[in-house]
Amino acid sequence: MLYKGSVQIKKVDSFTSTPRPQPQASPLEALDDTGKFINWRQARTLLISSTGFFTDAYDIFIINLVTPMLGYIYYKDDHNQMPSGIQGPFKGMVSFGQLVGQLTFGFLGDAFGRKSIYGLELLLIIIATINCATSASAVEGVGAVGFLGFWRFILGIGIGGDYPMSSTVASEWASTHNRGTMIAFIFSMQGVGQIVAALVTMILLAIFKGAVEDNVDNLDYVWRLCIGLGCIPAVATIYGRWTMPESPRYTVNVQHDSEGAPAAIAATETFRAKNRPCVSTPNLDDEEKSTTHEQRDQQQDDFVVVAQPETPVSNAPTSMIEYAESQSHLSGNNREPENASLASEKTVTTIHDENVLQPQKQRKTQKEIRRENIRDFVQHFRKWKNLKVLLGVSLCWFFMDIAFYGTNLNQALILSSMGFAPTDLGAWDTLFKQALGNLILAGLGSFPGYIMSVLTIERLGRKPIQFMGFLMVGALYIVLGAGWEPIQDASVALFIVIFAISQFFFNFGPNVTTFVLPAEVFPTRHRAKAHGIASASGKLGAIIATFAFNALADVGGPPGKRHFLPYVLIIFGVIMLISVIFTHWVPETKGRPLSDFES
């Protein structure tokens, strides 16, 4: 008879002993401990989420190239340009929709579960994209641009819903050491969407070159195809979203279902690897220490662990995670102690499944979750330490989107203003050079920035990348605005390079981290809502920027000349520098499991 601590270890006959039940590791622990490499379940999550986000980005940024085409078709009397008074609201419709979608789907995702909601946002995107591409003018009343604006609003609701849902799903399926990489990879599809939008536009313009030069109204085919092709990846992805299992973290932390989580990830190699015995061998003499691995395994099977029963009920596990982890140290068979005196000295009992202390929390129905959803949310964020984090991620995203969307949704105007794609070249030449300029900016600046974030976010951390991005973009925008004419007089190419560098630090910086951090710093029961609020704050900034950019750009000069554009860039630069302050309110999440943020 051997003792180790408060646990009695009894030698039994290996031929007559019944098989020892294998302790189950916590499924959430299994998710957190998969290491830096992505398993097949996480790869599937990445594919489904990132393909949908690619569609989102394509649909957002294609309007930057479509709007000039609409000017040649529907605004011939306005110098072939959509008036700034119309252009601002038109481009802002998708941002209005995103704001609504982010708030709505964020609350729905927490109230009904990830599985029930994930995929509905993509269905909205498909329906809205098809209707955008087929918008037409009524005989009397609303014109094609009006209908297009309406369906862009509906499209925005779907795109907005994808922000809290995709980020939350990816975060909750990821491990501690690859979570940032997974979420950043999904968001990096925004860069791919920008590049593909420019490439598709250039290809379609090349196909229709002769037709457009013969009759500029043939651009009507081009812009409809540019928009309509965006629904193809969404159609290819929607089935995968509808068939995804419920998030294990939502199952355990919100539904309090101890069986649902392992069922969701039972197919992963990582979880199977975690289901192994947690009993260590007793002290052996030197001869036994020299035995082979096979002999050690046999010796392990010759010992039965018998637990003490004195643990009071008050010390029972209070959460599903604690309960599951406690079971990883317990296993045994129904055996009586061989020595009564020893048994009286160290009281022991055997372990049966029915004797194991059950968690105090009972499984919740979705009705109960929905009933408690808002009340618990208010109570949680009534505390300043929690509210400060929500304000931090929201304000950083708000200020970042003012500058990001203010410039990215108006890149065609910026390129024309600095002489890269002047509007007096002719319709086809102007549109093709604008698409080429967008491709250059995305290829040289935006896309490499996304790649750097994906590769370094787990090494550098989220906050250092965000600090660096805000500082660099702020400084570069001020330089571009202050040196608008001198830089262009020296070289238009130099201006493009500096602007591309600013786009690089946007994406190797706050554009990625403001998406990643809200998916990590909140408890599971509020994660989608909080991410929805933070991203909606960003879209509020995008709406302000969309209207303000077009209104401010023409101040002090004739319409369409963008006389005030340099000062707009300076304003954006100052806003980026201010955002550094609010980054201090957000905790660093590098290397920290999501359980650290479960209040």
PDB file of N, CA and C in Angstrom, residues 363-418:
ATOM      1  N   ARG A 363     -27.833  23.683 -16.894  1.00  0.00           N
ATOM      2  CA  ARG A 363     -27.852  24.093 -18.293  1.00  0.00           C
ATOM      3  C   ARG A 363     -28.968  25.098 -18.528  1.00  0.00           C
ATOM      4  N   LYS A 364     -28.655  26.137 -19.277  1.00  0.00           N
ATOM      5  CA  LYS A 364     -29.621  27.190 -19.555  1.00  0.00           C
ATOM      6  C   LYS A 364     -30.262  26.988 -20.918  1.00  0.00           C
ATOM      7  N   THR A 365     -31.531  27.325 -21.007  1.00  0.00           N
ATOM      8  CA  THR A 365     -32.204  27.345 -22.296  1.00  0.00           C
ATOM      9  C   THR A 365     -31.942  28.686 -22.966  1.00  0.00           C
ATOM     10  N   GLN A 366     -32.148  28.736 -24.280  1.00  0.00           N
ATOM     11  CA  GLN A 366     -31.942  30.005 -24.991  1.00  0.00           C
ATOM     12  C   GLN A 366     -32.927  31.065 -24.523  1.00  0.00           C
ATOM     13  N   LYS A 367     -34.106  30.638 -24.071  1.00  0.00           N
ATOM     14  CA  LYS A 367     -35.073  31.601 -23.549  1.00  0.00           C
ATOM     15  C   LYS A 367     -34.536  32.258 -22.286  1.00  0.00           C
ATOM     16  N   GLU A 368     -33.923  31.464 -21.407  1.00  0.00           N
ATOM     17  CA  GLU A 368     -33.330  32.019 -20.189  1.00  0.00           C
ATOM     18  C   GLU A 368     -32.162  32.937 -20.519  1.00  0.00           C
ATOM     19  N   ILE A 369     -31.366  32.538 -21.495  1.00  0.00           N
ATOM     20  CA  ILE A 369     -30.219  33.359 -21.900  1.00  0.00           C
ATOM     21  C   ILE A 369     -30.693  34.701 -22.440  1.00  0.00           C
ATOM     22  N   ARG A 370     -31.727  34.676 -23.277  1.00  0.00           N
ATOM     23  CA  ARG A 370     -32.243  35.929 -23.851  1.00  0.00           C
ATOM     24  C   ARG A 370     -32.840  36.820 -22.763  1.00  0.00           C
ATOM     25  N   ARG A 371     -33.498  36.206 -21.784  1.00  0.00           N
ATOM     26  CA  ARG A 371     -34.118  36.989 -20.718  1.00  0.00           C
ATOM     27  C   ARG A 371     -33.069  37.702 -19.873  1.00  0.00           C
ATOM     28  N   GLU A 372     -31.933  37.051 -19.652  1.00  0.00           N
ATOM     29  CA  GLU A 372     -30.883  37.633 -18.820  1.00  0.00           C
ATOM     30  C   GLU A 372     -29.891  38.475 -19.612  1.00  0.00           C
ATOM     31  N   ASN A 373     -30.000  38.447 -20.928  1.00  0.00           N
ATOM     32  CA  ASN A 373     -28.969  39.007 -21.795  1.00  0.00           C
ATOM     33  C   ASN A 373     -28.694  40.482 -21.513  1.00  0.00           C
ATOM     34  N   ILE A 374     -29.711  41.304 -21.637  1.00  0.00           N
ATOM     35  CA  ILE A 374     -29.529  42.752 -21.504  1.00  0.00           C
ATOM     36  C   ILE A 374     -29.246  43.135 -20.060  1.00  0.00           C
ATOM     37  N   ARG A 375     -29.962  42.522 -19.113  1.00  0.00           N
ATOM     38  CA  ARG A 375     -29.770  42.872 -17.702  1.00  0.00           C
ATOM     39  C   ARG A 375     -28.334  42.606 -17.253  1.00  0.00           C
ATOM     40  N   ASP A 376     -27.814  41.457 -17.632  1.00  0.00           N
ATOM     41  CA  ASP A 376     -26.443  41.124 -17.251  1.00  0.00           C
ATOM     42  C   ASP A 376     -25.438  42.019 -17.967  1.00  0.00           C
ATOM     43  N   PHE A 377     -25.759  42.400 -19.201  1.00  0.00           N
ATOM     44  CA  PHE A 377     -24.882  43.293 -19.960  1.00  0.00           C
ATOM     45  C   PHE A 377     -24.759  44.644 -19.252  1.00  0.00           C
ATOM     46  N   VAL A 378     -25.892  45.187 -18.808  1.00  0.00           N
ATOM     47  CA  VAL A 378     -25.885  46.477 -18.109  1.00  0.00           C
ATOM     48  C   VAL A 378     -25.120  46.370 -16.796  1.00  0.00           C
ATOM     49  N   GLN A 379     -25.340  45.299 -16.060  1.00  0.00           N
ATOM     50  CA  GLN A 379     -24.637  45.119 -14.787  1.00  0.00           C
ATOM     51  C   GLN A 379     -23.132  44.984 -14.989  1.00  0.00           C
ATOM     52  N   HIS A 380     -22.750  44.276 -16.045  1.00  0.00           N
ATOM     53  CA  HIS A 380     -21.326  44.054 -16.295  1.00  0.00           C
ATOM     54  C   HIS A 380     -20.615  45.365 -16.627  1.00  0.00           C
ATOM     55  N   PHE A 381     -21.196  46.153 -17.518  1.00  0.00           N
ATOM     56  CA  PHE A 381     -20.534  47.372 -17.970  1.00  0.00           C
ATOM     57  C   PHE A 381     -20.879  48.583 -17.108  1.00  0.00           C
ATOM     58  N   ARG A 382     -21.590  48.347 -16.014  1.00  0.00           N
ATOM     59  CA  ARG A 382     -21.788  49.417 -15.041  1.00  0.00           C
ATOM     60  C   ARG A 382     -20.504  49.677 -14.266  1.00  0.00           C
ATOM     61  N   LYS A 383     -19.648  48.671 -14.213  1.00  0.00           N
ATOM     62  CA  LYS A 383     -18.363  48.819 -13.541  1.00  0.00           C
ATOM     63  C   LYS A 383     -17.385  49.540 -14.464  1.00  0.00           C
ATOM     64  N   TRP A 384     -16.663  50.521 -13.921  1.00  0.00           N
ATOM     65  CA  TRP A 384     -15.768  51.335 -14.733  1.00  0.00           C
ATOM     66  C   TRP A 384     -14.661  50.501 -15.370  1.00  0.00           C
ATOM     67  N   LYS A 385     -14.142  49.508 -14.663  1.00  0.00           N
ATOM     68  CA  LYS A 385     -13.045  48.709 -15.212  1.00  0.00           C
ATOM     69  C   LYS A 385     -13.479  47.973 -16.479  1.00  0.00           C
ATOM     70  N   ASN A 386     -14.759  47.609 -16.573  1.00  0.00           N
ATOM     71  CA  ASN A 386     -15.267  46.956 -17.778  1.00  0.00           C
ATOM     72  C   ASN A 386     -15.677  47.978 -18.831  1.00  0.00           C
ATOM     73  N   LEU A 387     -16.323  49.054 -18.385  1.00  0.00           N
ATOM     74  CA  LEU A 387     -16.762  50.094 -19.313  1.00  0.00           C
ATOM     75  C   LEU A 387     -15.573  50.767 -19.978  1.00  0.00           C
ATOM     76  N   LYS A 388     -14.489  50.941 -19.234  1.00  0.00           N
ATOM     77  CA  LYS A 388     -13.299  51.592 -19.788  1.00  0.00           C
ATOM     78  C   LYS A 388     -12.755  50.812 -20.982  1.00  0.00           C
ATOM     79  N   VAL A 389     -12.781  49.491 -20.890  1.00  0.00           N
ATOM     80  CA  VAL A 389     -12.297  48.668 -21.999  1.00  0.00           C
ATOM     81  C   VAL A 389     -13.202  48.826 -23.217  1.00  0.00           C
ATOM     82  N   LEU A 390     -14.519  48.810 -22.986  1.00  0.00           N
ATOM     83  CA  LEU A 390     -15.459  48.979 -24.096  1.00  0.00           C
ATOM     84  C   LEU A 390     -15.300  50.348 -24.742  1.00  0.00           C
ATOM     85  N   LEU A 391     -15.143  51.385 -23.931  1.00  0.00           N
ATOM     86  CA  LEU A 391     -14.922  52.725 -24.472  1.00  0.00           C
ATOM     87  C   LEU A 391     -13.593  52.797 -25.216  1.00  0.00           C
ATOM     88  N   GLY A 392     -12.583  52.131 -24.692  1.00  0.00           N
ATOM     89  CA  GLY A 392     -11.272  52.163 -25.334  1.00  0.00           C
ATOM     90  C   GLY A 392     -11.298  51.584 -26.734  1.00  0.00           C
ATOM     91  N   VAL A 393     -11.849  50.370 -26.879  1.00  0.00           N
ATOM     92  CA  VAL A 393     -11.879  49.751 -28.211  1.00  0.00           C
ATOM     93  C   VAL A 393     -12.822  50.504 -29.141  1.00  0.00           C
ATOM     94  N   SER A 394     -13.912  51.054 -28.592  1.00  0.00           N
ATOM     95  CA  SER A 394     -14.885  51.766 -29.426  1.00  0.00           C
ATOM     96  C   SER A 394     -14.336  53.093 -29.935  1.00  0.00           C
ATOM     97  N   LEU A 395     -13.699  53.871 -29.066  1.00  0.00           N
ATOM     98  CA  LEU A 395     -13.159  55.164 -29.480  1.00  0.00           C
ATOM     99  C   LEU A 395     -11.986  55.001 -30.439  1.00  0.00           C
ATOM    100  N   CYS A 396     -11.145  54.002 -30.197  1.00  0.00           N
ATOM    101  CA  CYS A 396     -10.043  53.752 -31.135  1.00  0.00           C
ATOM    102  C   CYS A 396     -10.579  53.410 -32.518  1.00  0.00           C
ATOM    103  N   TRP A 397     -11.604  52.578 -32.567  1.00  0.00           N
ATOM    104  CA  TRP A 397     -12.189  52.190 -33.855  1.00  0.00           C
ATOM    105  C   TRP A 397     -12.902  53.377 -34.498  1.00  0.00           C
ATOM    106  N   PHE A 398     -13.570  54.199 -33.688  1.00  0.00           N
ATOM    107  CA  PHE A 398     -14.273  55.375 -34.197  1.00  0.00           C
ATOM    108  C   PHE A 398     -13.311  56.328 -34.895  1.00  0.00           C
ATOM    109  N   PHE A 399     -12.233  56.703 -34.217  1.00  0.00           N
ATOM    110  CA  PHE A 399     -11.277  57.645 -34.796  1.00  0.00           C
ATOM    111  C   PHE A 399     -10.529  57.031 -35.975  1.00  0.00           C
ATOM    112  N   MET A 400     -10.211  55.746 -35.873  1.00  0.00           N
ATOM    113  CA  MET A 400      -9.487  55.094 -36.961  1.00  0.00           C
ATOM    114  C   MET A 400     -10.310  55.086 -38.245  1.00  0.00           C
ATOM    115  N   ASP A 401     -11.614  54.779 -38.138  1.00  0.00           N
ATOM    116  CA  ASP A 401     -12.452  54.696 -39.336  1.00  0.00           C
ATOM    117  C   ASP A 401     -12.715  56.059 -39.962  1.00  0.00           C
ATOM    118  N   ILE A 402     -12.651  57.120 -39.174  1.00  0.00           N
ATOM    119  CA  ILE A 402     -12.790  58.456 -39.764  1.00  0.00           C
ATOM    120  C   ILE A 402     -11.708  58.659 -40.817  1.00  0.00           C
ATOM    121  N   ALA A 403     -10.485  58.357 -40.454  1.00  0.00           N
ATOM    122  CA  ALA A 403      -9.373  58.541 -41.390  1.00  0.00           C
ATOM    123  C   ALA A 403      -9.333  57.453 -42.453  1.00  0.00           C
ATOM    124  N   PHE A 404      -9.604  56.200 -42.060  1.00  0.00           N
ATOM    125  CA  PHE A 404      -9.468  55.086 -43.002  1.00  0.00           C
ATOM    126  C   PHE A 404     -10.498  55.168 -44.125  1.00  0.00           C
ATOM    127  N   TYR A 405     -11.768  55.280 -43.765  1.00  0.00           N
ATOM    128  CA  TYR A 405     -12.808  55.327 -44.797  1.00  0.00           C
ATOM    129  C   TYR A 405     -12.868  56.681 -45.478  1.00  0.00           C
ATOM    130  N   GLY A 406     -12.471  57.731 -44.761  1.00  0.00           N
ATOM    131  CA  GLY A 406     -12.430  59.040 -45.401  1.00  0.00           C
ATOM    132  C   GLY A 406     -11.504  59.067 -46.593  1.00  0.00           C
ATOM    133  N   THR A 407     -10.407  58.312 -46.522  1.00  0.00           N
ATOM    134  CA  THR A 407      -9.464  58.269 -47.652  1.00  0.00           C
ATOM    135  C   THR A 407      -9.717  57.083 -48.581  1.00  0.00           C
ATOM    136  N   ASN A 408     -10.015  55.897 -48.026  1.00  0.00           N
ATOM    137  CA  ASN A 408     -10.129  54.708 -48.871  1.00  0.00           C
ATOM    138  C   ASN A 408     -11.374  54.700 -49.745  1.00  0.00           C
ATOM    139  N   LEU A 409     -12.473  55.286 -49.285  1.00  0.00           N
ATOM    140  CA  LEU A 409     -13.661  55.373 -50.129  1.00  0.00           C
ATOM    141  C   LEU A 409     -13.564  56.520 -51.125  1.00  0.00           C
ATOM    142  N   ASN A 410     -12.502  57.291 -51.033  1.00  0.00           N
ATOM    143  CA  ASN A 410     -12.329  58.426 -51.947  1.00  0.00           C
ATOM    144  C   ASN A 410     -10.959  58.402 -52.619  1.00  0.00           C
ATOM    145  N   GLN A 411     -10.370  57.216 -52.745  1.00  0.00           N
ATOM    146  CA  GLN A 411      -9.059  57.116 -53.374  1.00  0.00           C
ATOM    147  C   GLN A 411      -9.089  57.582 -54.822  1.00  0.00           C
ATOM    148  N   ALA A 412     -10.187  57.302 -55.520  1.00  0.00           N
ATOM    149  CA  ALA A 412     -10.280  57.746 -56.912  1.00  0.00           C
ATOM    150  C   ALA A 412     -10.214  59.269 -56.996  1.00  0.00           C
ATOM    151  N   LEU A 413     -10.874  59.961 -56.054  1.00  0.00           N
ATOM    152  CA  LEU A 413     -10.831  61.426 -56.042  1.00  0.00           C
ATOM    153  C   LEU A 413      -9.434  61.931 -55.698  1.00  0.00           C
ATOM    154  N   ILE A 414      -8.785  61.258 -54.747  1.00  0.00           N
ATOM    155  CA  ILE A 414      -7.431  61.667 -54.362  1.00  0.00           C
ATOM    156  C   ILE A 414      -6.472  61.485 -55.534  1.00  0.00           C
ATOM    157  N   LEU A 415      -6.593  60.362 -56.241  1.00  0.00           N
ATOM    158  CA  LEU A 415      -5.720  60.102 -57.389  1.00  0.00           C
ATOM    159  C   LEU A 415      -5.933  61.138 -58.484  1.00  0.00           C
ATOM    160  N   SER A 416      -7.196  61.492 -58.730  1.00  0.00           N
ATOM    161  CA  SER A 416      -7.481  62.504 -59.753  1.00  0.00           C
ATOM    162  C   SER A 416      -6.962  63.871 -59.331  1.00  0.00           C
ATOM    163  N   SER A 417      -7.112  64.189 -58.039  1.00  0.00           N
ATOM    164  CA  SER A 417      -6.680  65.494 -57.547  1.00  0.00           C
ATOM    165  C   SER A 417      -5.173  65.675 -57.631  1.00  0.00           C
ATOM    166  N   MET A 418      -4.419  64.581 -57.489  1.00  0.00           N
ATOM    167  CA  MET A 418      -2.962  64.725 -57.556  1.00  0.00           C
ATOM    168  C   MET A 418      -2.434  64.463 -58.961  1.00  0.00           C
TER     169      MET A 418
END
